[in-house]
Tab-separated table of N, CA and C in Angstrom:
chain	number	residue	atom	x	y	z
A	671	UNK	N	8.581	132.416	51.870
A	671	UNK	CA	8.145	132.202	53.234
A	671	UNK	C	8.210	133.510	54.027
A	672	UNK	N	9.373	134.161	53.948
A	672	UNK	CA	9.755	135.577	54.561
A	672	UNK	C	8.237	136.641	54.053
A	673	UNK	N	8.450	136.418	52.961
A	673	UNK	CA	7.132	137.532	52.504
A	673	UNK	C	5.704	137.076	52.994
A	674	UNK	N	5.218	135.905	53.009
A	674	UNK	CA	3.771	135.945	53.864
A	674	UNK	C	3.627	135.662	54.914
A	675	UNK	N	5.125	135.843	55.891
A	675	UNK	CA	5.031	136.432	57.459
A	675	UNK	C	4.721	138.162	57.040
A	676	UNK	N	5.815	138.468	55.938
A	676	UNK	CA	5.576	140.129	56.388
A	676	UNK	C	4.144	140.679	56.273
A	677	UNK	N	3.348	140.019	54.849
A	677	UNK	CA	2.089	140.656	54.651
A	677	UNK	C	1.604	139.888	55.917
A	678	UNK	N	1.360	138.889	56.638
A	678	UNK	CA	0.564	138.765	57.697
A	678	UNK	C	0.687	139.204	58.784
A	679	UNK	N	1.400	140.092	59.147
A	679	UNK	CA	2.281	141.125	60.185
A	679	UNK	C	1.443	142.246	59.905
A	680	UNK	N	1.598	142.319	58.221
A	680	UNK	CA	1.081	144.060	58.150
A	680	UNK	C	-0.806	144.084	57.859
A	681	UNK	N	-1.289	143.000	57.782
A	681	UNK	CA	-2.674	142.442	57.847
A	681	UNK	C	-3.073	142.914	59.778
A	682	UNK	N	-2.812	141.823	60.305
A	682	UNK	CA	-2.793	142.253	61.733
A	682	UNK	C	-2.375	143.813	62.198
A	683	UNK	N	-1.294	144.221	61.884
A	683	UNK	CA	-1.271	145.320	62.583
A	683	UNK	C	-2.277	146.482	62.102
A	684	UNK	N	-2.131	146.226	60.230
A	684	UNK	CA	-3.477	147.243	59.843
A	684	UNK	C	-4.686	146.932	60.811
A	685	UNK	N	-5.167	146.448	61.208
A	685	UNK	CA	-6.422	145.405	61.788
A	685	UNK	C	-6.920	146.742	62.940
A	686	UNK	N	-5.048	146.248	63.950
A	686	UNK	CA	-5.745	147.067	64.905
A	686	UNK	C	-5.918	148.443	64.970
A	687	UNK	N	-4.311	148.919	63.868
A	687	UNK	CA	-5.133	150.276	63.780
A	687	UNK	C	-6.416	150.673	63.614
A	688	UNK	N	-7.026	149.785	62.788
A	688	UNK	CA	-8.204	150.112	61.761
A	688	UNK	C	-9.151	150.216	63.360
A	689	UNK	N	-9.137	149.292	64.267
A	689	UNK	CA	-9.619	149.042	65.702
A	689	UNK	C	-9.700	150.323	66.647
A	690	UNK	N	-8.347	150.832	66.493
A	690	UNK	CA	-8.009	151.738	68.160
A	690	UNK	C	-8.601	153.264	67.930
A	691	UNK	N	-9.708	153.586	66.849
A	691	UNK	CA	-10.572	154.834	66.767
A	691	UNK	C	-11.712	154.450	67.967
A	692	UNK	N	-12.047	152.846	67.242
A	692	UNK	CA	-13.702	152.836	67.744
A	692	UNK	C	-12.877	152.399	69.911
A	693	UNK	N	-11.998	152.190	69.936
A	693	UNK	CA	-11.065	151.935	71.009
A	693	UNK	C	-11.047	152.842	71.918
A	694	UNK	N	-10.907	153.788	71.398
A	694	UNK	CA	-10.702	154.972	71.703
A	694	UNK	C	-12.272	155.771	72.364
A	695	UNK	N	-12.973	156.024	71.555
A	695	UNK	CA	-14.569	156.099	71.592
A	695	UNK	C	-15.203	155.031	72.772
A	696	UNK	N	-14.981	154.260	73.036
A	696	UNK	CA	-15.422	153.352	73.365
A	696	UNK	C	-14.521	153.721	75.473
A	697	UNK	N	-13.420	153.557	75.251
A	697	UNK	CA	-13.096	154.001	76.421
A	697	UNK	C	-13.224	155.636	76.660
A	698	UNK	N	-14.037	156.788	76.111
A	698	UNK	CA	-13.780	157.734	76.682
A	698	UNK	C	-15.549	158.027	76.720
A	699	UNK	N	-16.309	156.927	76.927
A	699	UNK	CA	-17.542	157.353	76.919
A	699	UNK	C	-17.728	156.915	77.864
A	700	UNK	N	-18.427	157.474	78.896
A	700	UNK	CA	-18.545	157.188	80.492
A	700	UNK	C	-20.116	156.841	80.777
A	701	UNK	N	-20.839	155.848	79.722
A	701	UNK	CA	-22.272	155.615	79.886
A	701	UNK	C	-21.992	154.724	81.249
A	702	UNK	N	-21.081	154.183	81.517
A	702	UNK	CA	-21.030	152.768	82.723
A	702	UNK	C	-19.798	152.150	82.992
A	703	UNK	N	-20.300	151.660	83.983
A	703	UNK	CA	-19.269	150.809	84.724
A	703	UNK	C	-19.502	149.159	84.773
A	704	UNK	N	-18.649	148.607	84.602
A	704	UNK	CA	-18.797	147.174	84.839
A	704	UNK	C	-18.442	146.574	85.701
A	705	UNK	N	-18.865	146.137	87.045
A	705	UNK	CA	-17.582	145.656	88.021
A	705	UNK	C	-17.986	144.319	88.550
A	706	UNK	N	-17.051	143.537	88.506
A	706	UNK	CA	-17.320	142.013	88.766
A	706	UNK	C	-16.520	141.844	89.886
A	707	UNK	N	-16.900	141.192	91.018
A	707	UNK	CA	-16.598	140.606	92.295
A	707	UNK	C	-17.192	139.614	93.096
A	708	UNK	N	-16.595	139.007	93.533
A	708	UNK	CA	-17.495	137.991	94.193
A	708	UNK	C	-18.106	137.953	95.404
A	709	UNK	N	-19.047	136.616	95.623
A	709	UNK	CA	-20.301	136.865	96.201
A	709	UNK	C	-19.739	137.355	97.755
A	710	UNK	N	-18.961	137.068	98.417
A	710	UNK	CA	-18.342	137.427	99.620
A	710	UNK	C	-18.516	139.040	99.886
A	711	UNK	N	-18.114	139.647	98.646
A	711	UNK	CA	-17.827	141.716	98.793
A	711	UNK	C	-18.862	141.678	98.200
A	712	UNK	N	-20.171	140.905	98.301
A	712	UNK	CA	-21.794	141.619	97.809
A	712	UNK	C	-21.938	143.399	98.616
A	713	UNK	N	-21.841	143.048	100.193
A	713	UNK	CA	-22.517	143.936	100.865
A	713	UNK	C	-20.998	145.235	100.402
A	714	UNK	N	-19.971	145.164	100.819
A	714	UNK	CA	-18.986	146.453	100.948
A	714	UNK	C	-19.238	146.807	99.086
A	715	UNK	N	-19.085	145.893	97.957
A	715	UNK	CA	-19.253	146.376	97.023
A	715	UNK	C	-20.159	147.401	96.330
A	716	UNK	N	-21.490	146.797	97.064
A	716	UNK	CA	-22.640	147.678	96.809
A	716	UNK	C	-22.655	148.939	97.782
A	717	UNK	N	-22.381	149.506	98.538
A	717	UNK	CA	-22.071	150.447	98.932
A	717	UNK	C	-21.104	151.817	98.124
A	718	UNK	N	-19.919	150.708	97.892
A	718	UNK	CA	-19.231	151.355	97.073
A	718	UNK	C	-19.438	152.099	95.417
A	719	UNK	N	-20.126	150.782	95.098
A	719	UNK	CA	-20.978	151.186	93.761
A	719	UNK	C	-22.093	152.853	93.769
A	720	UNK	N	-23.109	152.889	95.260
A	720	UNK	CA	-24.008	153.436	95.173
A	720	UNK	C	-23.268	155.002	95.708
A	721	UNK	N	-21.818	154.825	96.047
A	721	UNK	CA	-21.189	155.569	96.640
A	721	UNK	C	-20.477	156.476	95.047
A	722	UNK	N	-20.054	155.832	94.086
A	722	UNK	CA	-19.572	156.215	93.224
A	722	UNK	C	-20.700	156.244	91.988
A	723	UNK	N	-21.524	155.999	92.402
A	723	UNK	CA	-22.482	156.553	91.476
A	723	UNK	C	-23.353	157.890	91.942
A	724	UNK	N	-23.428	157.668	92.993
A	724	UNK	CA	-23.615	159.399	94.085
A	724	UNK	C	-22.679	160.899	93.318
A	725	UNK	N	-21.576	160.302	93.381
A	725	UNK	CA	-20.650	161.271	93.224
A	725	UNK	C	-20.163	161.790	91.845
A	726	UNK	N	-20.412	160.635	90.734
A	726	UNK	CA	-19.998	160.855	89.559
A	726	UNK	C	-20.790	160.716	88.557
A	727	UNK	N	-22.265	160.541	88.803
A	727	UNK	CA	-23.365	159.951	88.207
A	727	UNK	C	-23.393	159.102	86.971
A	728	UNK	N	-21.967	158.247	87.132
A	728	UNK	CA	-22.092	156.782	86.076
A	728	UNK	C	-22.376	155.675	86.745
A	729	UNK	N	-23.114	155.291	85.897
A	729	UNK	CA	-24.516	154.130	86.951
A	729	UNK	C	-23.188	152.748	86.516
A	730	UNK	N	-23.264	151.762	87.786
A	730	UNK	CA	-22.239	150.775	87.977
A	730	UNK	C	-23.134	149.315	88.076
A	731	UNK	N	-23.182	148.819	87.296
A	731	UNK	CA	-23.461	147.516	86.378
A	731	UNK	C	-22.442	146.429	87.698
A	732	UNK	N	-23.217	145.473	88.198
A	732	UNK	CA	-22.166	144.538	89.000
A	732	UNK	C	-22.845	142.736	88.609
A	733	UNK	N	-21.622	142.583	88.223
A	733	UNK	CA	-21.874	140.933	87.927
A	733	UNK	C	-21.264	140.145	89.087
């Protein structure tokens, strides 16, 4: 019982190593922004968006 907790411990953790390259890549590529808020901060959000896309030229995606 002890032994196929350990291999399923070392299954998972291989996993995410195998994970935290493309992890990595993935958070240091600055194609976009995603920002979700609701319908209330439509108007201050979009400002803010067109404000930080002015300045840093990563275009901001709003759901």
């Amino acid at each position: 019982m002890q032994t196929v907790l350990l291999t399923r411990r070392r299954l998972a953790l291989g996993g995410l190593m195998a994970l935290l390259p493309a992890a990595r890549a993935l958070a240091a590529d600055p194609a976009g922004l995603l920002l979700m808020a609701g319908a209330g901060y439509k108007r201050p959000v979009e400002a803010l968006c067109a404000d930080f896309t002015r300045d840093t030229g990563i275009a901001v995606e709003r759901s």
